[in-house]
Amino acid sequence: MKQLGSELKRRCYLKRQGIVPYAVAWEEQRSLLEDRLNNPERDDILIILQHPPVYTLGTGATEENLKFDPQASSIPLYRTERGGEVTYHCLGQLVGYPILNLRYYRCDLHWYLRQLETVLIRTLGEYGLSAEREAGLTGVWVKGVKVGAIGIKAKRWFTMHGFSLNVCPDLSGFSQIIPCGIRDRAVGSLQQFCPDITLSEVQQTLIRNFAEVFEVELYSDQ
């Protein structure tokens, strides 16, 4: 098992995908997970992308947190195998799907969730934003508004699904749900605090912090 802090870093393939429909990315994750269950020696993968507008529900999520009729909505809704309640993805939001073999890190899902939060917190810190965790909740907040969400799935210690960071999205889609089932917290974006921020620069910062927090060697074809 890889020890954190060791000189030998786990290799992780970085896959930048641009804009991908949710169903396409979801199927790819399932395929990559299945491949690694059958071939556990494969390198890890970090997929970074954006989704066109879409709502997703976690395994045990309730439709009571929807403010619209799913049968009449022009925006697709998917029930997935991740944890958590309903969330919204759209352009201007960076989404990361790490496909990791936690046996090389730590077989502890709570640790993994906190690591993902740390990636987002460090990223925001580089733009002068003091990001925080909220006791008993998963995600990242800045000045009381939630800017980062996390929902994961693990099978035999292989992960899928992941995190999202609101950089410069149109937040209106969140008004149609109770995001993550949290009624007393607003959803925000980095652009509210840093008006000149760009998606491309945040993506690079996020990728670098992911590599540092998980102590992996990222490589790609790009």
PDB file of C-alpha atoms in Angstrom:
ATOM      1  CA  MET A   1       0.000   0.000   0.000  1.00  0.00           C
ATOM      2  CA  LYS A   2       1.230   3.509  -0.832  1.00  0.00           C
ATOM      3  CA  GLN A   3       2.050   5.486   2.264  1.00  0.00           C
ATOM      4  CA  LEU A   4       1.129   9.157   2.226  1.00  0.00           C
ATOM      5  CA  GLY A   5       4.280  11.215   2.117  1.00  0.00           C
ATOM      6  CA  SER A   6       6.315   8.509   0.438  1.00  0.00           C
ATOM      7  CA  GLU A   7       8.491   9.350  -2.555  1.00  0.00           C
ATOM      8  CA  LEU A   8       6.725   6.826  -4.777  1.00  0.00           C
ATOM      9  CA  LYS A   9       3.606   8.511  -6.087  1.00  0.00           C
ATOM     10  CA  ARG A  10       0.621   6.707  -7.495  1.00  0.00           C
ATOM     11  CA  ARG A  11       0.042   7.448 -11.173  1.00  0.00           C
ATOM     12  CA  CYS A  12      -3.285   9.030 -12.064  1.00  0.00           C
ATOM     13  CA  TYR A  13      -4.466   9.706 -15.609  1.00  0.00           C
ATOM     14  CA  LEU A  14      -5.947  13.182 -16.073  1.00  0.00           C
ATOM     15  CA  LYS A  15      -8.816  13.245 -18.540  1.00  0.00           C
ATOM     16  CA  ARG A  16     -10.074  16.710 -19.473  1.00  0.00           C
ATOM     17  CA  GLN A  17     -13.327  16.250 -21.335  1.00  0.00           C
ATOM     18  CA  GLY A  18     -14.931  19.657 -21.856  1.00  0.00           C
ATOM     19  CA  ILE A  19     -18.741  19.566 -22.017  1.00  0.00           C
ATOM     20  CA  VAL A  20     -20.254  16.078 -21.720  1.00  0.00           C
ATOM     21  CA  PRO A  21     -23.928  15.057 -21.257  1.00  0.00           C
ATOM     22  CA  TYR A  22     -24.459  13.540 -17.830  1.00  0.00           C
ATOM     23  CA  ALA A  23     -25.637  10.147 -19.101  1.00  0.00           C
ATOM     24  CA  VAL A  24     -22.511   9.767 -21.257  1.00  0.00           C
ATOM     25  CA  ALA A  25     -20.142  10.592 -18.390  1.00  0.00           C
ATOM     26  CA  TRP A  26     -22.080   8.353 -16.001  1.00  0.00           C
ATOM     27  CA  GLU A  27     -21.795   5.378 -18.337  1.00  0.00           C
ATOM     28  CA  GLU A  28     -18.076   6.012 -18.774  1.00  0.00           C
ATOM     29  CA  GLN A  29     -17.569   6.010 -15.007  1.00  0.00           C
ATOM     30  CA  ARG A  30     -19.392   2.712 -14.689  1.00  0.00           C
ATOM     31  CA  SER A  31     -17.255   1.224 -17.437  1.00  0.00           C
ATOM     32  CA  LEU A  32     -14.005   2.455 -15.880  1.00  0.00           C
ATOM     33  CA  LEU A  33     -15.052   1.172 -12.468  1.00  0.00           C
ATOM     34  CA  GLU A  34     -15.926  -2.258 -13.821  1.00  0.00           C
ATOM     35  CA  ASP A  35     -12.623  -2.405 -15.679  1.00  0.00           C
ATOM     36  CA  ARG A  36     -10.715  -1.678 -12.495  1.00  0.00           C
ATOM     37  CA  LEU A  37     -12.682  -4.187 -10.469  1.00  0.00           C
ATOM     38  CA  ASN A  38     -11.478  -6.773 -12.975  1.00  0.00           C
ATOM     39  CA  ASN A  39      -7.989  -5.252 -13.334  1.00  0.00           C
ATOM     40  CA  PRO A  40      -7.141  -3.605  -9.997  1.00  0.00           C
ATOM     41  CA  GLU A  41      -3.567  -2.805 -11.061  1.00  0.00           C
ATOM     42  CA  ARG A  42      -4.789  -0.152 -13.536  1.00  0.00           C
ATOM     43  CA  ASP A  43      -3.823   3.476 -12.927  1.00  0.00           C
ATOM     44  CA  ASP A  44      -6.275   5.805 -11.238  1.00  0.00           C
ATOM     45  CA  ILE A  45      -8.161   8.405 -13.277  1.00  0.00           C
ATOM     46  CA  LEU A  46      -9.350  11.955 -12.639  1.00  0.00           C
ATOM     47  CA  ILE A  47     -12.027  13.120 -15.093  1.00  0.00           C
ATOM     48  CA  ILE A  48     -12.641  16.875 -15.246  1.00  0.00           C
ATOM     49  CA  LEU A  49     -15.607  18.187 -17.234  1.00  0.00           C
ATOM     50  CA  GLN A  50     -18.755  20.290 -17.373  1.00  0.00           C
ATOM     51  CA  HIS A  51     -22.319  19.085 -17.814  1.00  0.00           C
ATOM     52  CA  PRO A  52     -25.194  20.715 -19.676  1.00  0.00           C
ATOM     53  CA  PRO A  53     -28.073  21.432 -17.235  1.00  0.00           C
ATOM     54  CA  VAL A  54     -29.070  18.290 -15.322  1.00  0.00           C
ATOM     55  CA  TYR A  55     -30.492  17.297 -11.930  1.00  0.00           C
ATOM     56  CA  THR A  56     -29.286  14.188 -10.109  1.00  0.00           C
ATOM     57  CA  LEU A  57     -30.565  12.342  -7.065  1.00  0.00           C
ATOM     58  CA  GLY A  58     -28.528  10.186  -4.707  1.00  0.00           C
ATOM     59  CA  THR A  59     -29.463   6.607  -3.862  1.00  0.00           C
ATOM     60  CA  GLY A  60     -31.729   7.438  -0.964  1.00  0.00           C
ATOM     61  CA  ALA A  61     -32.719  10.946  -2.068  1.00  0.00           C
ATOM     62  CA  THR A  62     -36.331  12.021  -1.788  1.00  0.00           C
ATOM     63  CA  GLU A  63     -38.235  13.812  -4.534  1.00  0.00           C
ATOM     64  CA  GLU A  64     -39.671  16.060  -1.804  1.00  0.00           C
ATOM     65  CA  ASN A  65     -36.598  18.244  -2.421  1.00  0.00           C
ATOM     66  CA  LEU A  66     -37.728  18.895  -6.003  1.00  0.00           C
ATOM     67  CA  LYS A  67     -39.798  21.990  -6.693  1.00  0.00           C
ATOM     68  CA  PHE A  68     -40.820  20.848 -10.178  1.00  0.00           C
ATOM     69  CA  ASP A  69     -42.637  17.976 -11.818  1.00  0.00           C
ATOM     70  CA  PRO A  70     -39.963  15.593 -13.196  1.00  0.00           C
ATOM     71  CA  GLN A  71     -42.378  14.421 -15.885  1.00  0.00           C
ATOM     72  CA  ALA A  72     -42.834  17.952 -17.198  1.00  0.00           C
ATOM     73  CA  SER A  73     -39.270  19.236 -16.907  1.00  0.00           C
ATOM     74  CA  SER A  74     -37.143  20.197 -19.893  1.00  0.00           C
ATOM     75  CA  ILE A  75     -34.035  19.480 -17.791  1.00  0.00           C
ATOM     76  CA  PRO A  76     -33.250  15.767 -17.332  1.00  0.00           C
ATOM     77  CA  LEU A  77     -33.278  14.150 -13.896  1.00  0.00           C
ATOM     78  CA  TYR A  78     -31.295  11.013 -13.030  1.00  0.00           C
ATOM     79  CA  ARG A  79     -31.311   8.867  -9.913  1.00  0.00           C
ATOM     80  CA  THR A  80     -27.756   7.670  -9.384  1.00  0.00           C
ATOM     81  CA  GLU A  81     -25.848   5.366  -7.054  1.00  0.00           C
ATOM     82  CA  ARG A  82     -23.953   8.187  -5.324  1.00  0.00           C
ATOM     83  CA  GLY A  83     -24.664   9.313  -1.795  1.00  0.00           C
ATOM     84  CA  GLY A  84     -26.471  12.537  -0.989  1.00  0.00           C
ATOM     85  CA  GLU A  85     -29.632  14.339  -1.994  1.00  0.00           C
ATOM     86  CA  VAL A  86     -30.534  16.286  -5.129  1.00  0.00           C
ATOM     87  CA  THR A  87     -28.039  18.550  -6.878  1.00  0.00           C
ATOM     88  CA  TYR A  88     -27.798  20.545 -10.087  1.00  0.00           C
ATOM     89  CA  HIS A  89     -25.036  20.601 -12.707  1.00  0.00           C
ATOM     90  CA  CYS A  90     -24.662  23.165 -15.486  1.00  0.00           C
ATOM     91  CA  LEU A  91     -22.090  24.998 -17.565  1.00  0.00           C
ATOM     92  CA  GLY A  92     -19.687  27.142 -15.566  1.00  0.00           C
ATOM     93  CA  GLN A  93     -19.416  24.455 -12.899  1.00  0.00           C
ATOM     94  CA  LEU A  94     -16.337  22.245 -12.751  1.00  0.00           C
ATOM     95  CA  VAL A  95     -17.110  18.594 -12.069  1.00  0.00           C
ATOM     96  CA  GLY A  96     -14.493  16.059 -11.040  1.00  0.00           C
ATOM     97  CA  TYR A  97     -14.899  12.281 -11.117  1.00  0.00           C
ATOM     98  CA  PRO A  98     -11.953  10.507  -9.459  1.00  0.00           C
ATOM     99  CA  ILE A  99     -11.780   6.786 -10.185  1.00  0.00           C
ATOM    100  CA  LEU A 100      -9.386   5.805  -7.401  1.00  0.00           C
ATOM    101  CA  ASN A 101      -8.327   2.547  -5.787  1.00  0.00           C
ATOM    102  CA  LEU A 102      -8.464   3.580  -2.131  1.00  0.00           C
ATOM    103  CA  ARG A 103      -6.352   0.584  -1.149  1.00  0.00           C
ATOM    104  CA  TYR A 104      -3.402   2.681  -2.311  1.00  0.00           C
ATOM    105  CA  TYR A 105      -4.471   5.585  -0.099  1.00  0.00           C
ATOM    106  CA  ARG A 106      -6.692   4.788   2.874  1.00  0.00           C
ATOM    107  CA  CYS A 107      -9.688   2.454   3.073  1.00  0.00           C
ATOM    108  CA  ASP A 108     -11.827   5.059   4.777  1.00  0.00           C
ATOM    109  CA  LEU A 109     -14.664   6.851   2.989  1.00  0.00           C
ATOM    110  CA  HIS A 110     -14.892   9.605   5.603  1.00  0.00           C
ATOM    111  CA  TRP A 111     -11.207  10.322   5.045  1.00  0.00           C
ATOM    112  CA  TYR A 112     -11.815  10.370   1.288  1.00  0.00           C
ATOM    113  CA  LEU A 113     -14.677  12.871   1.603  1.00  0.00           C
ATOM    114  CA  ARG A 114     -12.538  15.160   3.759  1.00  0.00           C
ATOM    115  CA  GLN A 115      -9.699  14.912   1.222  1.00  0.00           C
ATOM    116  CA  LEU A 116     -12.010  16.043  -1.570  1.00  0.00           C
ATOM    117  CA  GLU A 117     -13.151  18.949   0.586  1.00  0.00           C
ATOM    118  CA  THR A 118      -9.511  19.828   1.208  1.00  0.00           C
ATOM    119  CA  VAL A 119      -8.872  19.968  -2.546  1.00  0.00           C
ATOM    120  CA  LEU A 120     -11.679  22.509  -2.928  1.00  0.00           C
ATOM    121  CA  ILE A 121     -10.676  24.508   0.166  1.00  0.00           C
ATOM    122  CA  ARG A 122      -7.077  24.825  -1.014  1.00  0.00           C
ATOM    123  CA  THR A 123      -8.214  25.805  -4.491  1.00  0.00           C
ATOM    124  CA  LEU A 124     -10.437  28.573  -3.146  1.00  0.00           C
ATOM    125  CA  GLY A 125      -7.690  29.737  -0.818  1.00  0.00           C
ATOM    126  CA  GLU A 126      -5.518  30.565  -3.804  1.00  0.00           C
ATOM    127  CA  TYR A 127      -8.094  33.193  -4.792  1.00  0.00           C
ATOM    128  CA  GLY A 128      -8.131  34.767  -1.346  1.00  0.00           C
ATOM    129  CA  LEU A 129     -11.327  32.996  -0.309  1.00  0.00           C
ATOM    130  CA  SER A 130     -11.606  31.494   3.146  1.00  0.00           C
ATOM    131  CA  ALA A 131     -13.595  28.311   2.502  1.00  0.00           C
ATOM    132  CA  GLU A 132     -15.056  26.300   5.359  1.00  0.00           C
ATOM    133  CA  ARG A 133     -16.667  23.002   6.203  1.00  0.00           C
ATOM    134  CA  GLU A 134     -20.003  22.893   8.006  1.00  0.00           C
ATOM    135  CA  ALA A 135     -20.291  20.529  10.954  1.00  0.00           C
ATOM    136  CA  GLY A 136     -22.314  17.445  10.075  1.00  0.00           C
ATOM    137  CA  LEU A 137     -22.531  18.335   6.380  1.00  0.00           C
ATOM    138  CA  THR A 138     -20.481  17.489   3.293  1.00  0.00           C
ATOM    139  CA  GLY A 139     -19.246  20.220   0.977  1.00  0.00           C
ATOM    140  CA  VAL A 140     -17.527  23.611   1.075  1.00  0.00           C
ATOM    141  CA  TRP A 141     -18.913  27.044   1.970  1.00  0.00           C
ATOM    142  CA  VAL A 142     -17.681  30.625   1.526  1.00  0.00           C
ATOM    143  CA  LYS A 143     -19.293  33.326   3.669  1.00  0.00           C
ATOM    144  CA  GLY A 144     -22.282  31.102   4.328  1.00  0.00           C
ATOM    145  CA  VAL A 145     -23.015  30.067   0.745  1.00  0.00           C
ATOM    146  CA  LYS A 146     -22.266  26.622  -0.614  1.00  0.00           C
ATOM    147  CA  VAL A 147     -19.891  26.664  -3.582  1.00  0.00           C
ATOM    148  CA  GLY A 148     -18.681  23.049  -3.592  1.00  0.00           C
ATOM    149  CA  ALA A 149     -20.680  19.813  -3.404  1.00  0.00           C
ATOM    150  CA  ILE A 150     -19.535  16.212  -3.012  1.00  0.00           C
ATOM    151  CA  GLY A 151     -21.315  12.924  -3.628  1.00  0.00           C
ATOM    152  CA  ILE A 152     -19.466   9.633  -3.996  1.00  0.00           C
ATOM    153  CA  LYS A 153     -19.894   5.927  -4.545  1.00  0.00           C
ATOM    154  CA  ALA A 154     -17.350   3.231  -3.726  1.00  0.00           C
ATOM    155  CA  LYS A 155     -17.344  -0.449  -4.612  1.00  0.00           C
ATOM    156  CA  ARG A 156     -14.662  -2.692  -3.136  1.00  0.00           C
ATOM    157  CA  TRP A 157     -12.734   0.523  -2.372  1.00  0.00           C
ATOM    158  CA  PHE A 158     -12.866   1.811  -5.958  1.00  0.00           C
ATOM    159  CA  THR A 159     -14.490   5.238  -6.183  1.00  0.00           C
ATOM    160  CA  MET A 160     -16.777   6.945  -8.686  1.00  0.00           C
ATOM    161  CA  HIS A 161     -18.860  10.142  -8.831  1.00  0.00           C
ATOM    162  CA  GLY A 162     -17.076  12.957  -6.991  1.00  0.00           C
ATOM    163  CA  PHE A 163     -17.271  16.734  -6.578  1.00  0.00           C
ATOM    164  CA  SER A 164     -18.507  19.915  -8.228  1.00  0.00           C
ATOM    165  CA  LEU A 165     -17.302  23.489  -7.836  1.00  0.00           C
ATOM    166  CA  ASN A 166     -19.441  26.457  -8.855  1.00  0.00           C
ATOM    167  CA  VAL A 167     -17.069  28.793 -10.680  1.00  0.00           C
ATOM    168  CA  CYS A 168     -19.267  30.966 -12.916  1.00  0.00           C
ATOM    169  CA  PRO A 169     -22.566  29.116 -13.513  1.00  0.00           C
ATOM    170  CA  ASP A 170     -26.087  30.431 -13.957  1.00  0.00           C
ATOM    171  CA  LEU A 171     -27.384  29.579 -10.494  1.00  0.00           C
ATOM    172  CA  SER A 172     -31.066  29.873 -11.410  1.00  0.00           C
ATOM    173  CA  GLY A 173     -31.407  26.090 -11.799  1.00  0.00           C
ATOM    174  CA  PHE A 174     -30.775  25.673  -8.077  1.00  0.00           C
ATOM    175  CA  SER A 175     -33.990  27.590  -7.354  1.00  0.00           C
ATOM    176  CA  GLN A 176     -35.980  24.564  -8.549  1.00  0.00           C
ATOM    177  CA  ILE A 177     -34.594  22.270  -5.848  1.00  0.00           C
ATOM    178  CA  ILE A 178     -33.596  22.215  -2.194  1.00  0.00           C
ATOM    179  CA  PRO A 179     -29.891  21.646  -2.928  1.00  0.00           C
ATOM    180  CA  CYS A 180     -28.511  18.632  -1.091  1.00  0.00           C
ATOM    181  CA  GLY A 181     -31.670  18.734   1.040  1.00  0.00           C
ATOM    182  CA  ILE A 182     -30.300  21.705   3.015  1.00  0.00           C
ATOM    183  CA  ARG A 183     -33.069  24.277   3.483  1.00  0.00           C
ATOM    184  CA  ASP A 184     -31.205  26.967   5.419  1.00  0.00           C
ATOM    185  CA  ARG A 185     -28.116  27.438   3.211  1.00  0.00           C
ATOM    186  CA  ALA A 186     -27.851  29.346  -0.055  1.00  0.00           C
ATOM    187  CA  VAL A 187     -25.851  28.199  -3.087  1.00  0.00           C
ATOM    188  CA  GLY A 188     -23.231  30.531  -4.530  1.00  0.00           C
ATOM    189  CA  SER A 189     -20.288  30.714  -6.903  1.00  0.00           C
ATOM    190  CA  LEU A 190     -16.688  31.885  -6.963  1.00  0.00           C
ATOM    191  CA  GLN A 191     -17.666  34.610  -9.429  1.00  0.00           C
ATOM    192  CA  GLN A 192     -19.708  36.308  -6.702  1.00  0.00           C
ATOM    193  CA  PHE A 193     -16.495  36.929  -4.767  1.00  0.00           C
ATOM    194  CA  CYS A 194     -13.992  37.124  -7.652  1.00  0.00           C
ATOM    195  CA  PRO A 195     -15.813  38.727 -10.631  1.00  0.00           C
ATOM    196  CA  ASP A 196     -12.886  38.296 -13.043  1.00  0.00           C
ATOM    197  CA  ILE A 197     -12.333  34.616 -12.337  1.00  0.00           C
ATOM    198  CA  THR A 198     -12.224  32.225 -15.299  1.00  0.00           C
ATOM    199  CA  LEU A 199     -13.129  28.578 -15.550  1.00  0.00           C
ATOM    200  CA  SER A 200      -9.842  27.643 -17.223  1.00  0.00           C
ATOM    201  CA  GLU A 201      -7.621  29.100 -14.509  1.00  0.00           C
ATOM    202  CA  VAL A 202      -9.659  27.525 -11.719  1.00  0.00           C
ATOM    203  CA  GLN A 203      -9.492  24.183 -13.517  1.00  0.00           C
ATOM    204  CA  GLN A 204      -5.701  24.312 -13.543  1.00  0.00           C
ATOM    205  CA  THR A 205      -5.572  25.303  -9.880  1.00  0.00           C
ATOM    206  CA  LEU A 206      -8.014  22.547  -8.953  1.00  0.00           C
ATOM    207  CA  ILE A 207      -6.059  19.886 -10.830  1.00  0.00           C
ATOM    208  CA  ARG A 208      -2.801  20.913  -9.174  1.00  0.00           C
ATOM    209  CA  ASN A 209      -4.345  20.838  -5.705  1.00  0.00           C
ATOM    210  CA  PHE A 210      -5.877  17.422  -6.353  1.00  0.00           C
ATOM    211  CA  ALA A 211      -2.429  16.077  -7.222  1.00  0.00           C
ATOM    212  CA  GLU A 212      -0.914  17.613  -4.099  1.00  0.00           C
ATOM    213  CA  VAL A 213      -3.627  16.513  -1.665  1.00  0.00           C
ATOM    214  CA  PHE A 214      -3.727  12.922  -2.927  1.00  0.00           C
ATOM    215  CA  GLU A 215       0.023  12.854  -3.632  1.00  0.00           C
ATOM    216  CA  VAL A 216      -0.395  11.467  -7.139  1.00  0.00           C
ATOM    217  CA  GLU A 217       1.547  11.908 -10.341  1.00  0.00           C
ATOM    218  CA  LEU A 218      -0.916  13.190 -12.921  1.00  0.00           C
ATOM    219  CA  TYR A 219      -0.317  12.523 -16.601  1.00  0.00           C
ATOM    220  CA  SER A 220      -2.409  13.015 -19.726  1.00  0.00           C
ATOM    221  CA  ASP A 221      -2.365  12.859 -23.518  1.00  0.00           C
ATOM    222  CA  GLN A 222      -2.927  16.598 -23.773  1.00  0.00           C
TER     223      GLN A 222
END
